[in-house]
Amino acid sequence: MRALQRLIQGRVLLLTTCAAGIGGTFQFGYNLSIINAPTLPIQEFINETWWLRTGQPLPNHLVLFVWSLIVSLYPLGGLFGALLTGPLAVLLGRKKSLLVNNVFVVAAATLFGFSRRAGSFEMIVLGRLLMGISAGLSMNVQPMYLGESAPKELRGAVAMTPAIFTALGILIGQVVGLRELLGDPGAWPLLLASCLVPGLLQLASLPLLPESPRYLLIDRGDTEACLAALQRLRGTADVVGELEELEEERVACQDQRTRRPWELFQDRGLRRQVMSLVVLGSAVELCGNDSVYAYASSVFQAAGIPEEKVQYAVLGTGSCELLAACLSCVLIERSGRRVLLIGGYCLMTCWGSIFTVALCLQSSFSWMPYLAMSCIFAFILSFGIGPAGVTGILATELFDQKSRPAAYMVGGALVWTLLFLVGLGFPFIKTKGKTFLEISEELHRLNFPRQSQGPKRMGPEVILSTEL
């Protein structure tokens, strides 16, 4: 509670957190979420566009390929954005990097908005790549910027806010994607282009707020600018003690140059830090949270929720993660990082095991689908309360000023690479209700597309693909 009062007292720090978040991890969660609503309309647009160009329908497996490309280029772009984090954060600074990052957002929104009028699904593909670059850059610069701007007693709580904005972005994306809003089949260009709104909000607010004091003093050597930034962020002129701590850190880093990513692996003094970053960064992507989201709709239908109401039930998953992230933000300074991490993963293991058993037995007992549905909410709550947020602050706290940008490059590249591979590894075809022969024939057709011309698209058939 005292930490919350301190945060409110430093109103500029609170505004900085919101301004960085709305154009940072909020965009990541929002764009991750909204792509699920227009799946069928965009696939129909791809096929119609091809028909107008060639006079022939596009085979189903090629429509699937283009749609999978649209979905998968987002994490691939995130990988490229993560690799830009270090150079831009050092060259431009933390705040300017976030502002320049919105160039990708504006370009992507323009491509999305005019893609249908131009009759080009390639514009959607390119737009998703640009949004991925934007997300990869902002997801790494934002926690670096906030972690360096917050006082040490609030650093954990402030550094947890990227997880809150991610969950908020997912939830808002689910709401905006409802059929009653922008989820209407004819409104998909507007839905995809709505990513421009958070970008404009950041461009309007962030220039009025200070740069990271650590960057100003240690990287730029500008003591006066650092003092002014500290006074604005703390809401008081008495920042002598904190300025002295920053001076000590600058002296310690004075003879060092900014490290490159590969140098982190060569330095024996950073071995434990790098190992922690790699192991926990891999765990947060491979823990199965994305798969639980993917199973949510089918489990809700099996529990008896009408198909037209499932979209409202799915909102509960986003609400759960947002609630857990807010709770974690309050608990992190009391409980510590290790307790939240270990506790979160233990609870996820427990609920995941029960969820697996419930899925296997859902046809044997009438109440099993309800147990599976409860496990989904419990699993997401467990993920949000620990791993989702704590993992993101590791690079800020484990590495010094000269190693931090490179650490975020390594961690970001790892996370986005795994997200991309998980997306590619998710099944492209539906096996439920099919014989082994039908499954084998479908896989053979996908592996050897030239041996089959593919059936013509006669109607609005849904093509299943990865939900990232």
Phi, psi and omega in degrees: 000320178297323178295321179295319178296320179295322180293320179291324178299318175272073186300328179294323177296320178296316178294322178297318179300316181291318182293321178290323184287322186294328177257006182252253184290340173300316178299320179300307180296321182296312182286336174292328187272317190289341184290344181284327185293315185268028183305303183294313179302321181289323177296321176294322178297320178300313182292318179296319179298317179295322179298317180294329182281320190244345184079009179227148177287152177277128179306149185304319183292333177281327173298317176300319180296315180295317180294319177297326177295318179300317181288317188281338180290342177296306176293331177294318174297324177300324177297314178297319179296321179297324180289340176275348188302306184301304181301316182290320181296327179277319184285313185261339188096168184290311184294314181294328177297318178296322180291313179297330181301333181289350172300319178295323181294313181298317180296317181294317180298323178296317178297316179297313186296328184253006184296317181291320179295325179279349182064044185224109174284344176297331178294326177292317180301312181294321179298319178294324176297316180295321178293327176295317177301316178300315181294318180297323179287311185290326181296337180261324180286322183301307178295330176295314180297313183288320179297326179279342182267340185272149172291158188298328180285347178245359188300318180296314181295316181291320180290344177278345183297332174304324177294323178296316181290328175297311179297322178295320178297319178298315182294314180296321177298321177295321180292312181296330181279001176296150183300329181288343181251249182262009178276003176297141184304331181273356186255013185297326176297322178291323179297312180293323182283350181293351175297346179293329185298308177300324179297318179293323177298319178291319179297331181277335188252319187296325179299340181276356187248159188282160175281167178299123180300322179297318179297317182298320184275310188280319182272322183262338182071024183258093184293319182295316179295323179296316179298315180297319179295318178299316181296321178290318183290328182269345181072021180208155179274348183271086180233024185298315182299317181290325178294323178295321177297320178293324178296319177298320179293323178294320179297320180295329182261005190298320183268009182255152173253164180297128184283152173264157186306314183292339179289338177296324181283340182271341183272116181295333179290347180248011187299313181294321180296315180294320179298317178297318181297316183289313183295311183287327176295322177291320183296322184292336178267334183260006185283348175100006182297320179295324179293323178296319176299320182293327181278345190305311185300315181293324179292321179295321177294320179294334179280358176101004178285128181303146185303322182287347180258353183299324182299330178283326177293325179296332177301331179297329179293316177295323179295322179299313181294323178295316179299315181295321179295319178295319179295320179296323179298326179282324187274340193298322181282339178273313186273331183093165185288316185296319182297316181293320180294306183295316179298318180297314181291325177295316178295321178297320178298317180297307183291326178295322179294316178295321180298318180296316179296318180297322178294322181291329186253010186293338177273350182265329181232136184292335184268355181297319178301327178289323175296318178298320179296319178296322180295326179300311180295319180294321180296315181293321176299317180295321178294316184290332185283343181223282187303323186299321185259318185296323181300325184289342183261001184299314184295329179291318188268335185270344185238150180278181187300325183278338180260343189298313179301318179294323179296320178292327175296315180295311181297317180294316179298321179296312183298314183289326177295316179294321178298320179293316181292321177298320178296319179289330183279349180288143186302135178273343182235157179265125183259346183295131176082003180252151175283164178298326179294318180294321177296317180297318179295321179294316178296321178297320181294323179286326180284330181231069185296334184287342179276356179220130180285342179083143180290151178284146180279113183260350182193184184282073180277132179282129176255118182286144176206183185293133169258105184278000000 
